[in-house]
mmCIF file of N, CA, C and O in Angstrom:
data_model
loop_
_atom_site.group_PDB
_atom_site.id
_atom_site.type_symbol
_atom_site.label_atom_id
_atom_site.label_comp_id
_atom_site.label_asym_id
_atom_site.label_seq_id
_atom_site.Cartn_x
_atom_site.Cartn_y
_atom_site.Cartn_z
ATOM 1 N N UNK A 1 61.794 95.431 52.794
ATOM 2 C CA UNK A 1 61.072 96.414 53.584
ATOM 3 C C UNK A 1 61.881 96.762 54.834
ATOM 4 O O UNK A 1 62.721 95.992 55.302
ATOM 5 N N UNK A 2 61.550 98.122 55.423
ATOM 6 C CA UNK A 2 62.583 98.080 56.630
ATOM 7 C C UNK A 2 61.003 99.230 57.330
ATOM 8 O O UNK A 2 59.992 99.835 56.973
ATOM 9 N N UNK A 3 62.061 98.777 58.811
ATOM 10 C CA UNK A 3 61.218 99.122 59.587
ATOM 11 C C UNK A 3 61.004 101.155 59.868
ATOM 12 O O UNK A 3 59.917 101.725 59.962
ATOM 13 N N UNK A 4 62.164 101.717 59.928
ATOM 14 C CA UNK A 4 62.688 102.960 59.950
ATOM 15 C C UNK A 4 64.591 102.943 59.862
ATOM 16 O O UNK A 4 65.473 102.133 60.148
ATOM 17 N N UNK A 5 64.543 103.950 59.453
ATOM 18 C CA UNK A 5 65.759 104.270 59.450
ATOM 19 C C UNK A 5 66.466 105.455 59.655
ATOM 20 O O UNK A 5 65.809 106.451 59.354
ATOM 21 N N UNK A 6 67.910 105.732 60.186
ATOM 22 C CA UNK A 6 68.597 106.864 60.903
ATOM 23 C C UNK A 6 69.850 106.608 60.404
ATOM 24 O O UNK A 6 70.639 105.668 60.315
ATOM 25 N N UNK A 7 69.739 108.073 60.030
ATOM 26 C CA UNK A 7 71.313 108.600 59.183
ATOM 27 C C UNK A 7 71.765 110.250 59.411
ATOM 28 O O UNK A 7 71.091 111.217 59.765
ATOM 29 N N UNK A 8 72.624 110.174 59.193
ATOM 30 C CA UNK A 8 73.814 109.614 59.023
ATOM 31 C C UNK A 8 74.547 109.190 60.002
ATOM 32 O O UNK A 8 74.973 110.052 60.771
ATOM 33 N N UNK A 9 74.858 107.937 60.220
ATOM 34 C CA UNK A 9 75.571 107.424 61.484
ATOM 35 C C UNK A 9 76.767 106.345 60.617
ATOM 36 O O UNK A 9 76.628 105.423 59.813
ATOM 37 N N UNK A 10 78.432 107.274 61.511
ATOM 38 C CA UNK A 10 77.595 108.147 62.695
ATOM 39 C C UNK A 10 77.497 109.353 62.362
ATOM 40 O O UNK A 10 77.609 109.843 61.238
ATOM 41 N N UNK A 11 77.231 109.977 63.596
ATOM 42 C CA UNK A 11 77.432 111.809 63.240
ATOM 43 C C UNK A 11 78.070 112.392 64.137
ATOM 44 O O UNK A 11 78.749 111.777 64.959
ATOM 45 N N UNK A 12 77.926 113.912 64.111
ATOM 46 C CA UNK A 12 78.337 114.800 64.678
ATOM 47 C C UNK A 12 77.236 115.974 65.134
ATOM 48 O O UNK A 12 77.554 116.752 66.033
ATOM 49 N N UNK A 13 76.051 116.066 64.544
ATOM 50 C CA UNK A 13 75.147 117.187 64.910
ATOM 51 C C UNK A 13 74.112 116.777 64.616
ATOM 52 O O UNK A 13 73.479 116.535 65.644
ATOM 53 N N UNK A 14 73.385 116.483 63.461
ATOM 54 C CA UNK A 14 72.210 115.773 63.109
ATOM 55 C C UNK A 14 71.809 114.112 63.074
ATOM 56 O O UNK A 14 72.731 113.301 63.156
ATOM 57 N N UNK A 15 70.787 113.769 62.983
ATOM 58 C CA UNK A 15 70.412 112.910 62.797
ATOM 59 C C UNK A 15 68.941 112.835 62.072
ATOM 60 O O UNK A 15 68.044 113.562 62.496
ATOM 61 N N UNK A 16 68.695 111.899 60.915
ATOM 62 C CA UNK A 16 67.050 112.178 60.563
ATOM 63 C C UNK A 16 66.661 110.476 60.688
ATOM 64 O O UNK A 16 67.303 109.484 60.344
ATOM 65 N N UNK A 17 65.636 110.592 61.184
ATOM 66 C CA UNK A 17 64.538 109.236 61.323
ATOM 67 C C UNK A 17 63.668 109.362 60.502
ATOM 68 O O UNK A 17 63.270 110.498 60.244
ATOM 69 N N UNK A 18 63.127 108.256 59.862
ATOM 70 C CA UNK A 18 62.000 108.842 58.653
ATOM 71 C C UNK A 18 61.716 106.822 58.785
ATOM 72 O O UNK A 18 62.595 105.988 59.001
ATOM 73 N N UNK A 19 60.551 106.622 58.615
ATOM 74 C CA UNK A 19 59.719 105.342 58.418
ATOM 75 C C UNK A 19 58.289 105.518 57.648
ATOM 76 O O UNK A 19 57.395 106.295 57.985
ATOM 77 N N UNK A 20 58.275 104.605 56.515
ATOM 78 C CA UNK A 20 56.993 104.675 55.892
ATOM 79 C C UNK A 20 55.683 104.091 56.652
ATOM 80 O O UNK A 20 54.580 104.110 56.104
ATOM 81 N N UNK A 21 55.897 103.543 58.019
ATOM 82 C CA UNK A 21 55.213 103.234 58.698
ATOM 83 C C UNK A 21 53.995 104.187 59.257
ATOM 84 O O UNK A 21 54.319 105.075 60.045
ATOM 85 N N UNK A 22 52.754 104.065 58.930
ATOM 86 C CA UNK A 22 51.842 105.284 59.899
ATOM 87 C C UNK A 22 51.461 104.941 60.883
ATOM 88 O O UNK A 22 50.676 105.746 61.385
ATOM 89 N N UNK A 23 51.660 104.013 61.489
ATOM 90 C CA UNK A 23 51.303 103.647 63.167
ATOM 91 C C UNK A 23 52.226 103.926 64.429
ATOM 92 O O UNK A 23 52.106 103.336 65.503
ATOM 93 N N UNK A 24 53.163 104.909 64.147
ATOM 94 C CA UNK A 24 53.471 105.440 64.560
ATOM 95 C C UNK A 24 53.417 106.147 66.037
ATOM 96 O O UNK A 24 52.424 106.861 65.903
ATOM 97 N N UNK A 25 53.774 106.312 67.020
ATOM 98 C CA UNK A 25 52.751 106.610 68.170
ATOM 99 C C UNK A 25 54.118 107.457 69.237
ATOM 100 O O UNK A 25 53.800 107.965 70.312
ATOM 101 N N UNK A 26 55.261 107.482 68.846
ATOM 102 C CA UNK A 26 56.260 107.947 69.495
ATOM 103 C C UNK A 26 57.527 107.611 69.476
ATOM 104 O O UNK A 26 57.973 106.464 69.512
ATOM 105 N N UNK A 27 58.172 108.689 69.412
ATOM 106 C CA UNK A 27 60.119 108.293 69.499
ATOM 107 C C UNK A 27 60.731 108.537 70.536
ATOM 108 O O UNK A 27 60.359 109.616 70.999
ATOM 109 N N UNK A 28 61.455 108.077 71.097
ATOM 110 C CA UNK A 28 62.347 107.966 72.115
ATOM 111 C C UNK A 28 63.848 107.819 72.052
ATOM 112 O O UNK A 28 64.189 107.177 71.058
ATOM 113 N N UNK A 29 64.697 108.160 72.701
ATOM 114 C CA UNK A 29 65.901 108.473 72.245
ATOM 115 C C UNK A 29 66.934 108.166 74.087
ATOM 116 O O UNK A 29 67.078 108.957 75.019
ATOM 117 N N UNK A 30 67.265 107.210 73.985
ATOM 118 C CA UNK A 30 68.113 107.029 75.537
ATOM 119 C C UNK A 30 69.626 107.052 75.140
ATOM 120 O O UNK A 30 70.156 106.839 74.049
ATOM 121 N N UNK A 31 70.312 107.467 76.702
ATOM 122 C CA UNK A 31 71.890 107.454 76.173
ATOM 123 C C UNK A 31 72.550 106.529 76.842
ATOM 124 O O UNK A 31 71.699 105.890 77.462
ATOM 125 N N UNK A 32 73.623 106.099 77.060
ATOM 126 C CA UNK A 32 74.090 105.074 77.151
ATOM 127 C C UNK A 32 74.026 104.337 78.210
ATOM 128 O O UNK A 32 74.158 103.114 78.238
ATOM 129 N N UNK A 33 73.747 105.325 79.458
ATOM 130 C CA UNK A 33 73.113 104.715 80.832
ATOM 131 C C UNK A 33 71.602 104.347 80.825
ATOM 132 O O UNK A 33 70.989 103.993 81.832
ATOM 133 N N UNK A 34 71.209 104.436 79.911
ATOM 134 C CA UNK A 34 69.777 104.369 79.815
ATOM 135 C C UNK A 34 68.809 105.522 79.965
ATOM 136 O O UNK A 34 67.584 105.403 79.996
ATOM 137 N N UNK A 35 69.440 106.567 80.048
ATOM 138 C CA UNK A 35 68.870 107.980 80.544
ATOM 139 C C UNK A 35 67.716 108.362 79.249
ATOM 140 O O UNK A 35 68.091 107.940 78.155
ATOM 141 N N UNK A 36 66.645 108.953 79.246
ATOM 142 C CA UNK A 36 65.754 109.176 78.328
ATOM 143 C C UNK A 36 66.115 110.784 77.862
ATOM 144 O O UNK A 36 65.421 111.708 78.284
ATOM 145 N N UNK A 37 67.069 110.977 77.109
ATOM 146 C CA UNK A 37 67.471 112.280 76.361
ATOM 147 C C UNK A 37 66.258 113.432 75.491
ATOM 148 O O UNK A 37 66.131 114.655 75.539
ATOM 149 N N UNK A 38 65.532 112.377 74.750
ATOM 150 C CA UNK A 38 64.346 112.636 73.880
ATOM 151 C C UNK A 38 63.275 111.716 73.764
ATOM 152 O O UNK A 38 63.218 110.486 73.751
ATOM 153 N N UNK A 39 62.472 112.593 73.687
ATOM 154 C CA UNK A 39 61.005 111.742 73.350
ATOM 155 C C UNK A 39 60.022 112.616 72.752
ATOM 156 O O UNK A 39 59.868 113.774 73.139
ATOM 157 N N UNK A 40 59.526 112.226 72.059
ATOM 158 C CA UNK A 40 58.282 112.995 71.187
ATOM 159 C C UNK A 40 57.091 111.901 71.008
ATOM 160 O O UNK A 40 57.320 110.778 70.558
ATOM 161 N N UNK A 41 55.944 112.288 71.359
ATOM 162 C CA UNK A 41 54.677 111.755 71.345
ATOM 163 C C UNK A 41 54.005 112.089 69.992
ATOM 164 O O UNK A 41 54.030 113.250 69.583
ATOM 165 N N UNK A 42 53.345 111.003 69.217
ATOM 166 C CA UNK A 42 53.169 111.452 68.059
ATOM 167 C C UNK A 42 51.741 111.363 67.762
ATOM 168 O O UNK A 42 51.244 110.299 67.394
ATOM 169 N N UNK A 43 51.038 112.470 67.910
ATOM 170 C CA UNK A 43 49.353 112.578 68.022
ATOM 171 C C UNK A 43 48.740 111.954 66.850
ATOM 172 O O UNK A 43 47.647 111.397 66.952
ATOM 173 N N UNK A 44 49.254 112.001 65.960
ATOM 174 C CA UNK A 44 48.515 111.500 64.364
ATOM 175 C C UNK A 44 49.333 111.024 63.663
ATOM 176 O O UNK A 44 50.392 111.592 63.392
ATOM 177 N N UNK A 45 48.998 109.902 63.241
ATOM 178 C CA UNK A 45 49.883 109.172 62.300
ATOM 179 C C UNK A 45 50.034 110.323 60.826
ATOM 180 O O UNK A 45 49.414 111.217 60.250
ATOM 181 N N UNK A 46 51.399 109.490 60.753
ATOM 182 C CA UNK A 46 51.799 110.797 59.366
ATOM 183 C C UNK A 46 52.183 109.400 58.406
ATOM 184 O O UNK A 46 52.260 108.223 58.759
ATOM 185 N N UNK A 47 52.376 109.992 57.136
ATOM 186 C CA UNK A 47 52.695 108.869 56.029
ATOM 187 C C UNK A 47 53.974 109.596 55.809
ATOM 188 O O UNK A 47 54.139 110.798 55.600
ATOM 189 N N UNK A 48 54.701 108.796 55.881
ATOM 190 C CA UNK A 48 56.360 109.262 55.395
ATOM 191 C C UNK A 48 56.627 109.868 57.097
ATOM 192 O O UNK A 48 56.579 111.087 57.257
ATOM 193 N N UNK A 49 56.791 109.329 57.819
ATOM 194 C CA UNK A 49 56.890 110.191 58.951
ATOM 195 C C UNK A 49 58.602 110.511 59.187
ATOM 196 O O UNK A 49 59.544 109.723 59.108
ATOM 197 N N UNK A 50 58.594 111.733 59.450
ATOM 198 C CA UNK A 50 60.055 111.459 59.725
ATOM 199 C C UNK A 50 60.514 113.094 60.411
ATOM 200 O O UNK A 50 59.775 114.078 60.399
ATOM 201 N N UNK A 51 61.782 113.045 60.926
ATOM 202 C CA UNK A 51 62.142 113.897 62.274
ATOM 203 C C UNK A 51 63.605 114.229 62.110
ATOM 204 O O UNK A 51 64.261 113.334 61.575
ATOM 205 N N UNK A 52 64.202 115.228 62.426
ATOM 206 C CA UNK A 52 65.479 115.479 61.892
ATOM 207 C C UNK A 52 65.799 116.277 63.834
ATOM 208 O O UNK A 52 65.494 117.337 64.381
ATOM 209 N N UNK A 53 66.485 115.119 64.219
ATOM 210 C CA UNK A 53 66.982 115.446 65.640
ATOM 211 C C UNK A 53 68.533 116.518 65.519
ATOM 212 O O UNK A 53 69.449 116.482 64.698
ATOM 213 N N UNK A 54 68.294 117.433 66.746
ATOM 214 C CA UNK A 54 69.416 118.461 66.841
ATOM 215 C C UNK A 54 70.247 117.168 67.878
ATOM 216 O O UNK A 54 69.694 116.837 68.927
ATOM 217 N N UNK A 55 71.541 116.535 67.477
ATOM 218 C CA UNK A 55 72.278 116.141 68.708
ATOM 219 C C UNK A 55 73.761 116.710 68.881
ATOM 220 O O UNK A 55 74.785 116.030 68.954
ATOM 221 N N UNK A 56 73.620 118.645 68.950
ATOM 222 C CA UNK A 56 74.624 119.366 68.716
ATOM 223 C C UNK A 56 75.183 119.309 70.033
ATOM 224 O O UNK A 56 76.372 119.452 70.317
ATOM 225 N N UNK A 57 74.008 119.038 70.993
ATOM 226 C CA UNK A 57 74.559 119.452 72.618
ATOM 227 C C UNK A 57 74.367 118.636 73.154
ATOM 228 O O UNK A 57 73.789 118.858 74.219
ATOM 229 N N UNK A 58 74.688 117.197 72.832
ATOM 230 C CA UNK A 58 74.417 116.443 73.582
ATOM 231 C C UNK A 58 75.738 115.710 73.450
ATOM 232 O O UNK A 58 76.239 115.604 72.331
ATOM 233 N N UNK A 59 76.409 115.134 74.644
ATOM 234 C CA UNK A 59 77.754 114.168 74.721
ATOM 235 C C UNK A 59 77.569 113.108 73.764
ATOM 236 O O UNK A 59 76.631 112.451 73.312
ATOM 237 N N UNK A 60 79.622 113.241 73.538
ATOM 238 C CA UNK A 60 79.438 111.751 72.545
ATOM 239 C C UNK A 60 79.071 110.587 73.134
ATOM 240 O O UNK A 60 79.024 110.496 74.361
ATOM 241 N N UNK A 61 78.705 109.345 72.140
ATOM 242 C CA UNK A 61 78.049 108.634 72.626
ATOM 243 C C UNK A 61 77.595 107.741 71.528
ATOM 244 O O UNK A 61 77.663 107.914 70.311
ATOM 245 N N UNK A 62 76.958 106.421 72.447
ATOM 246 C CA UNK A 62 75.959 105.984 71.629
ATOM 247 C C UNK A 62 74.753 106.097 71.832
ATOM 248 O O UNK A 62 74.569 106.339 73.025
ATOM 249 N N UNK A 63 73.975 106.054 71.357
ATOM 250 C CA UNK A 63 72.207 106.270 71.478
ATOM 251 C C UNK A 63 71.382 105.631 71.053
ATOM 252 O O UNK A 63 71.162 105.657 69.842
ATOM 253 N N UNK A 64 70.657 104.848 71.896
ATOM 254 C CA UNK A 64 69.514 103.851 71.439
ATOM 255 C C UNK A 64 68.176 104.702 70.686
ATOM 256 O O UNK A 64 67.586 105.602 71.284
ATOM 257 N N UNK A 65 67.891 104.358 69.591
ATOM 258 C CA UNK A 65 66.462 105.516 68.865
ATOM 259 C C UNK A 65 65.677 104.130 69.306
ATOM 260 O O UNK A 65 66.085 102.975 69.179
ATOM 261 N N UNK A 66 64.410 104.597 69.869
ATOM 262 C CA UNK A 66 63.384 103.756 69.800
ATOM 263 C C UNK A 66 61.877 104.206 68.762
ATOM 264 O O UNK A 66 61.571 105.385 68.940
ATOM 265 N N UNK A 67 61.307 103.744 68.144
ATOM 266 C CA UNK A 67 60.523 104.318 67.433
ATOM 267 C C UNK A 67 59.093 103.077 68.383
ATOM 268 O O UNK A 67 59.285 101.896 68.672
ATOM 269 N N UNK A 68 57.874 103.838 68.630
ATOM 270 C CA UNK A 68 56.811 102.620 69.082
ATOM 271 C C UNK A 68 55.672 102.932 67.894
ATOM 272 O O UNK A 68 55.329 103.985 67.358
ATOM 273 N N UNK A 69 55.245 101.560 67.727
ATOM 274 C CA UNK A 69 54.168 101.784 66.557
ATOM 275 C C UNK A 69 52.724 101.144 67.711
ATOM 276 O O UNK A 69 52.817 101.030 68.933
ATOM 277 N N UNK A 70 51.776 100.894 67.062
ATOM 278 C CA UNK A 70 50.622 100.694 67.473
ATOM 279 C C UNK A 70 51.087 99.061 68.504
ATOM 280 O O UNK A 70 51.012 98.737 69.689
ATOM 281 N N UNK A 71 51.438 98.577 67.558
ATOM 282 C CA UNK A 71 52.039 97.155 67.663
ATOM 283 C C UNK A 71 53.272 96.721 68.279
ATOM 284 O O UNK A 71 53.347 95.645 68.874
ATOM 285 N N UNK A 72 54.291 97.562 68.151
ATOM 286 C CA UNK A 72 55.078 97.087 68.291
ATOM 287 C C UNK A 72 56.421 98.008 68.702
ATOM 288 O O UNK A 72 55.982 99.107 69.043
ATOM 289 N N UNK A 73 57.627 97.994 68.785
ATOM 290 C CA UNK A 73 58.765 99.275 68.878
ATOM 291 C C UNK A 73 59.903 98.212 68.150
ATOM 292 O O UNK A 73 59.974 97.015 67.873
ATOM 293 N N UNK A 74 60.785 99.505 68.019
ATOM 294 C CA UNK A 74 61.389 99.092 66.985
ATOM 295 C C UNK A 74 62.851 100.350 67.325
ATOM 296 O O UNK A 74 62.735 101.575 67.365
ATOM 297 N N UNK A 75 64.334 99.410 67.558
ATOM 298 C CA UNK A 75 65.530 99.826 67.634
ATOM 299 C C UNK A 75 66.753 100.024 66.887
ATOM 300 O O UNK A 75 67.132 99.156 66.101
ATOM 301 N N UNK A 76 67.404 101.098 67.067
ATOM 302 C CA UNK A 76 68.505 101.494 66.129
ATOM 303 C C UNK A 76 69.687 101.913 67.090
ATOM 304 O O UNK A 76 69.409 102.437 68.169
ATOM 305 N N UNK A 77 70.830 101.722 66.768
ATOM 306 C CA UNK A 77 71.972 102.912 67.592
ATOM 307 C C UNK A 77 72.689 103.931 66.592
ATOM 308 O O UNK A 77 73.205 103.766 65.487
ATOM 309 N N UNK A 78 72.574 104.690 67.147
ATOM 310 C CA UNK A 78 73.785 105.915 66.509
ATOM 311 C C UNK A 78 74.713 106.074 67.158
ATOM 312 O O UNK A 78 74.532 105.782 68.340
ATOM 313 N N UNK A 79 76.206 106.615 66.766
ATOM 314 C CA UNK A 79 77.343 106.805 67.457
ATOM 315 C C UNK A 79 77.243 108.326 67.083
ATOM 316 O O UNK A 79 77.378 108.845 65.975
ATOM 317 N N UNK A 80 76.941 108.968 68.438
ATOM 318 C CA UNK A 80 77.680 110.371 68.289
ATOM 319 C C UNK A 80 78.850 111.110 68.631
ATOM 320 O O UNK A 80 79.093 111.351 69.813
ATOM 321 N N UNK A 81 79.793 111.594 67.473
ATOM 322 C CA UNK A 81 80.785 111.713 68.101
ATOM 323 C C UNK A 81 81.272 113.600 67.413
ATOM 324 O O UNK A 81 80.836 114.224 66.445
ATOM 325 N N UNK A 82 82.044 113.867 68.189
ATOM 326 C CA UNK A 82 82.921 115.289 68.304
ATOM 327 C C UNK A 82 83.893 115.813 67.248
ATOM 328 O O UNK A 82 84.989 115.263 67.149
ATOM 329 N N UNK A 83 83.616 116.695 66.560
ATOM 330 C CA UNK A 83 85.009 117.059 65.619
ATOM 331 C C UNK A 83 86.266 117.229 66.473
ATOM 332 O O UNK A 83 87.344 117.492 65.939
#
């Protein structure tokens, strides 16, 4: 079982998050100083939830994804990097 997952990393422009989890409650997205880049509040749990982030304009980098469930949060990094 896994908790969520983010691909393709690394990248260059996209990224998709998708978790079969429905407790779901918000994503968050910080950059390497800790700066909060993205966040989305998630009003209703979804089944199959999942999110396909634009990170066309944002510096390379790494990026902490945070996903929070009812219970609990839950971490990933992506490396974004530049053609």
């Amino acid at each position: 079982d896994y908790i969520f997952t983010t691909f393709p990393n690394p990248t260059s422009d996209f990224v998709k998050v998708e978790t079969k989890d429905t407790n779901v409650m918000a994503l968050a997205i910080y950059n390497t100083v800790g700066r909060l880049v993205y966040y989305e509040r998630i009003e209703d749990s979804e089944v199959n939830f999942q999110r396909i982030i634009d990170m066309r304009n944002w510096q390379p980098g790494i990026y902490n994804i945070i996903l929070h469930t009812f219970e609990n949060k839950f971490s990933s990094r992506i490396l974004l990097y530049k053609d």
